[in-house]
Coordinates of C-alpha atoms and ligand atoms in Angstrom, one line a residue:
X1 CA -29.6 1.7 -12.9
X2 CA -27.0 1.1 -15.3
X3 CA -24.1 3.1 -16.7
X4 CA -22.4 4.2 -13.2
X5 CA -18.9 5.7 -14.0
X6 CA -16.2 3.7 -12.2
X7 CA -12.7 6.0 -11.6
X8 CA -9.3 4.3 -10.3
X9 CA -7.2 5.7 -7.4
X10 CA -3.6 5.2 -7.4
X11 CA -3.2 5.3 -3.3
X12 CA 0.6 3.5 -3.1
X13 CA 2.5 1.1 -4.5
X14 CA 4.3 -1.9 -2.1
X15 CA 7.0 -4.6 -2.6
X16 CA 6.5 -8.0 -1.7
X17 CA 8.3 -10.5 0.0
X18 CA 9.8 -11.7 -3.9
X19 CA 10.7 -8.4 -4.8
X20 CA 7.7 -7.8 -7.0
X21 CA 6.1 -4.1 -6.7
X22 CA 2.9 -4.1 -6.2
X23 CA -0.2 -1.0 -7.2
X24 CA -2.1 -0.2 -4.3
X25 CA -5.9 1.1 -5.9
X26 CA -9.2 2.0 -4.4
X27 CA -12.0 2.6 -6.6
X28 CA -14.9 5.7 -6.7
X29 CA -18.1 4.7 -8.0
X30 CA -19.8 8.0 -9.3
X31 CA -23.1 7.7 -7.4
X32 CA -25.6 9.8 -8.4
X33 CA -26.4 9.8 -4.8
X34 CA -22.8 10.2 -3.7
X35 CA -19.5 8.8 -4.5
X36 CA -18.5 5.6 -3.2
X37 CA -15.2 4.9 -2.3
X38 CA -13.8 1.1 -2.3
X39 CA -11.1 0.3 -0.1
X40 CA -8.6 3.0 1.2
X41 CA -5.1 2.2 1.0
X42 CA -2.2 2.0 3.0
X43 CA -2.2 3.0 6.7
X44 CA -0.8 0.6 9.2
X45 CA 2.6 0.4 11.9
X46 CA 5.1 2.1 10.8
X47 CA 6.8 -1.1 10.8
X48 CA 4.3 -2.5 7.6
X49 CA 5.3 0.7 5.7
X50 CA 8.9 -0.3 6.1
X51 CA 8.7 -4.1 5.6
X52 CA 6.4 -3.5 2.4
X53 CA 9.0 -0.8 1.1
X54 CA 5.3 1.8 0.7
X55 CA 5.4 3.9 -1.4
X56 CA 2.4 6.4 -0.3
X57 CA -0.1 8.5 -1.2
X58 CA -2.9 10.2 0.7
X59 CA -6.4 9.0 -0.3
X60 CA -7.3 13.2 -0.9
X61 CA -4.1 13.3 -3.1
X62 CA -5.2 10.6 -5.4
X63 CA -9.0 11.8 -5.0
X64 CA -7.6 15.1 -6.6
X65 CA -6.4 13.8 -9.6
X66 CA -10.0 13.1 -10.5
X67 CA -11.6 16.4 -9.3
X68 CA -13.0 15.3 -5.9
X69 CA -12.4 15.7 -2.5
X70 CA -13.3 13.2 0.8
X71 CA -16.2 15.1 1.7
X72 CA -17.1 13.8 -1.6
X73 CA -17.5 10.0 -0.4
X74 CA -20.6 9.6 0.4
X75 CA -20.0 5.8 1.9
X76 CA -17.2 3.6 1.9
X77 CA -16.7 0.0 1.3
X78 CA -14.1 -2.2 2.4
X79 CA -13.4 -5.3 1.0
X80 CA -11.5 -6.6 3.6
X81 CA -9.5 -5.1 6.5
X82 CA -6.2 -6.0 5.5
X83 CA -3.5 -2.6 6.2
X84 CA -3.5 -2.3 2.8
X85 CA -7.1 -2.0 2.0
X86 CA -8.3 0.3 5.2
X87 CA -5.6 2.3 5.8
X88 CA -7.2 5.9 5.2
X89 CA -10.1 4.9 6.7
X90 CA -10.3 7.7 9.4
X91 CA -9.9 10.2 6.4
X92 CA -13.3 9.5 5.9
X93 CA -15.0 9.8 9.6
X94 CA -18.1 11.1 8.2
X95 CA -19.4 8.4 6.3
X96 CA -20.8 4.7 7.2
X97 CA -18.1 1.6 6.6
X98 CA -19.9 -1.3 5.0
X99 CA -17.7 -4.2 6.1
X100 CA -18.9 -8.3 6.4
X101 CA -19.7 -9.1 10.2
X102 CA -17.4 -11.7 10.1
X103 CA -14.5 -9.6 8.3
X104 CA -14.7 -7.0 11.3
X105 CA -14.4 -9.9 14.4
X106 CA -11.8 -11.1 12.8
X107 CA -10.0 -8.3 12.4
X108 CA -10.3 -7.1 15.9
X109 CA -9.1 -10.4 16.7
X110 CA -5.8 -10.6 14.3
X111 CA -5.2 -7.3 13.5
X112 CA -5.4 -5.0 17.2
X113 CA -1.8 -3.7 15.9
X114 CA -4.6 -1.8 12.7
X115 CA -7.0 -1.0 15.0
X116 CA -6.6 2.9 14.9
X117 CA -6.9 2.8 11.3
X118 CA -10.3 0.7 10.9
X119 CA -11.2 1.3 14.2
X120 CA -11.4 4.5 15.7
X121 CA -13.0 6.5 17.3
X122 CA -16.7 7.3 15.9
X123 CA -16.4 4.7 13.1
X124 CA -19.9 3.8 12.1
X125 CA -20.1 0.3 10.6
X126 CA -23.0 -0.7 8.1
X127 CA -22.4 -4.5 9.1
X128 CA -23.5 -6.8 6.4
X129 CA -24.1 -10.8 6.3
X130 CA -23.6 -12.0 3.1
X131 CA -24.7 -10.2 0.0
X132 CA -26.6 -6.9 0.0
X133 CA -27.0 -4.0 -2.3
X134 CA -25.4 -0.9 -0.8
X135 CA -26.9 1.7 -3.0
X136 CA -28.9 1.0 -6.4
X137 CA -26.8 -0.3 -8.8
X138 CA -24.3 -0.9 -6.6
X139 CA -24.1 -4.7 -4.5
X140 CA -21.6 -6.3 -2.4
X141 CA -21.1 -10.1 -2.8
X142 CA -19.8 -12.0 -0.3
X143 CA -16.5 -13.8 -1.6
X144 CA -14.6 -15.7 1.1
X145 CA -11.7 -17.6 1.2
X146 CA -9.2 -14.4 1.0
X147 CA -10.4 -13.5 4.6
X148 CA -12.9 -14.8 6.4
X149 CA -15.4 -12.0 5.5
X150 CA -13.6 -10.8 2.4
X151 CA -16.6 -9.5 -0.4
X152 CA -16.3 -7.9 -3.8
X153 CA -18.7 -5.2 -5.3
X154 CA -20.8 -5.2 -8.1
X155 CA -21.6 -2.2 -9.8
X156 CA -24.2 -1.7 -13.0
X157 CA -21.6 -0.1 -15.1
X158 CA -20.2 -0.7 -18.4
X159 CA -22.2 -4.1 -17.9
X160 CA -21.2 -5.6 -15.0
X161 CA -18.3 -4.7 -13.6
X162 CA -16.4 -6.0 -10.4
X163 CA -14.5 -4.6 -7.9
X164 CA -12.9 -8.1 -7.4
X165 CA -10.5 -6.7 -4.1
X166 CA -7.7 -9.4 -3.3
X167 CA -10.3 -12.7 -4.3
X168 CA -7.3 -12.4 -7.2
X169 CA -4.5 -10.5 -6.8
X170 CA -3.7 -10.5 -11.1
X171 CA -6.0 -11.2 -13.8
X172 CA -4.2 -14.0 -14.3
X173 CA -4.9 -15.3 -10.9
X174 CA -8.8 -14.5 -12.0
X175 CA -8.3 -16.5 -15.0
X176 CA -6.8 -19.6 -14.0
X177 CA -7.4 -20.2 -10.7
X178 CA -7.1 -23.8 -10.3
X179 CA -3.1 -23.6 -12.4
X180 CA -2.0 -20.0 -11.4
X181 CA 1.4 -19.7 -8.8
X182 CA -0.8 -18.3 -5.9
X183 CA 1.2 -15.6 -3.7
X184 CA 1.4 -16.0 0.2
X185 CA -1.7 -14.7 1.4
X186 CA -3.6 -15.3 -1.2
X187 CA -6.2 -18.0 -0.3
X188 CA -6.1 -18.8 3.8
X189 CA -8.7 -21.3 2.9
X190 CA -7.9 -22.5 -0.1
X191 CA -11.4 -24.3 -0.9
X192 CA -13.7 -21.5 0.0
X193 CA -11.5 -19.2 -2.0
X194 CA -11.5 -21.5 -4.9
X195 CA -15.8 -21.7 -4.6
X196 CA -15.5 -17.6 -4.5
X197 CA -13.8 -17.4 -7.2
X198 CA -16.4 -19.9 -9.1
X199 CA -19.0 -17.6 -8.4
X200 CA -17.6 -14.3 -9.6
X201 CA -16.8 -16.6 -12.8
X202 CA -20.3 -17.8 -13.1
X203 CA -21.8 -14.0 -12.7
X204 CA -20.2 -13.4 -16.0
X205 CA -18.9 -9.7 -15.6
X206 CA -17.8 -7.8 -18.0
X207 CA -15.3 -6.2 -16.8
X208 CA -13.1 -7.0 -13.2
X209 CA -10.9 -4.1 -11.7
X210 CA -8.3 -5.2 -9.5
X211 CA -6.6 -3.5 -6.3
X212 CA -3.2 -4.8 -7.2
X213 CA -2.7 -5.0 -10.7
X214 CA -3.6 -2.6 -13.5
X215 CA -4.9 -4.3 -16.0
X216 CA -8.8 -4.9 -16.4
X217 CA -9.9 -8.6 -16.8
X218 CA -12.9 -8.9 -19.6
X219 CA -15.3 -11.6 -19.0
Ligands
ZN1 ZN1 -5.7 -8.6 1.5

């Protein structure tokens, strides 16, 4: 299935620790079967909002700007389970969470202080090991290195397109992996991120949509 329309959410933007700002997106796939949302923003101690300097949004505000509404998100992916990626999770309580096994126990291990946000009450996980394909035209590829069970998705677009998460923050990052400043938190294991980062390279996408930078990496 090719030709699925890909639509960027503005859900917040943060500061980091150098004073940079920082866009906060998810992404909606527009699945003919139902619209798939990846990642969810911001959510998180009040205590991240404050050291991060959020600026916020509510997933439904940003879902408005293009016409939709929660009960429009049919499934969600997260890419990882980092505050700023699951944050509006409970917003969608009705649909199934496809997360990595391994991104989940690690989560409930470092992050109990998040748990209300990816872990509530009801949430139904799809839990995946490695790659799968979540709906046709649309696969999730495991890329470590980020997080332990960090993955990107795939989606038959304009060619192929990837939802890269934080495997880069920039497209510069992307680009030059091995020579690019790398920000705190960007690789807890350096070498698995490296060989993640390989792989998206060797796929060849055409296109690659970041969560925290607005410009669209070609190739
Ligand atoms: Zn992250």
């Amino acid at each position: 299935m090719g030709g699925l329309e890909i639509r960027r959410l503005h859900l917040a933007s943060l500061e980091g620790v150098d004073g940079r700002r920082w866009p906060v997106h998810g992404f909606v796939v527009m699945h003919p079967k139902g619209c798939i949302l990846v990642d969810t923003g911001v959510g998180g101690p009040d205590r991240f909002l404050t050291d991060w300097r959020v600026v916020n949004r509510t997933a439904a505000d940003a879902l408005a700007d293009h016409d939709l509404v929660p009960g429009d998100i049919a499934l969600v992916v997260n890419t990882h389970l980092h505050f700023d990626h699951c944050g509006q999770n409970a917003v969608f309580g009705h649909a199934p969470f496809y997360v990595q096994r391994s991104e989940l126990e690690r989560a409930r291990r470092e992050a109990r202080q998040l748990t209300d946000w990816f872990d509530f009450a009801g949430a139904r996980f799809e839990l995946l090991d490695g790659d799968a394909e979540v709906a046709p035209g649309v696969r999730v590829i495991a890329t470590p290195g980020h997080t332990v069970g960090h993955q990107s998705v795939v989606v038959d677009g304009d060619g192929e397109e990837v939802l890269i998460g934080d495997a880069a923050y920039t497209p510069q990052i992307y680009s030059h992996p091995d020579t690019a400043e790398l920000p705190k938190g960007q690789a807890a294991d350096l070498q698995t991120w490296t060989a993640s980062l390989d792989r998206l390279h060797r796929s060849r996408p055409s296109h690659v949509h970041f969560c925290h930078h607005t410009d669209v990496a070609h190739g």
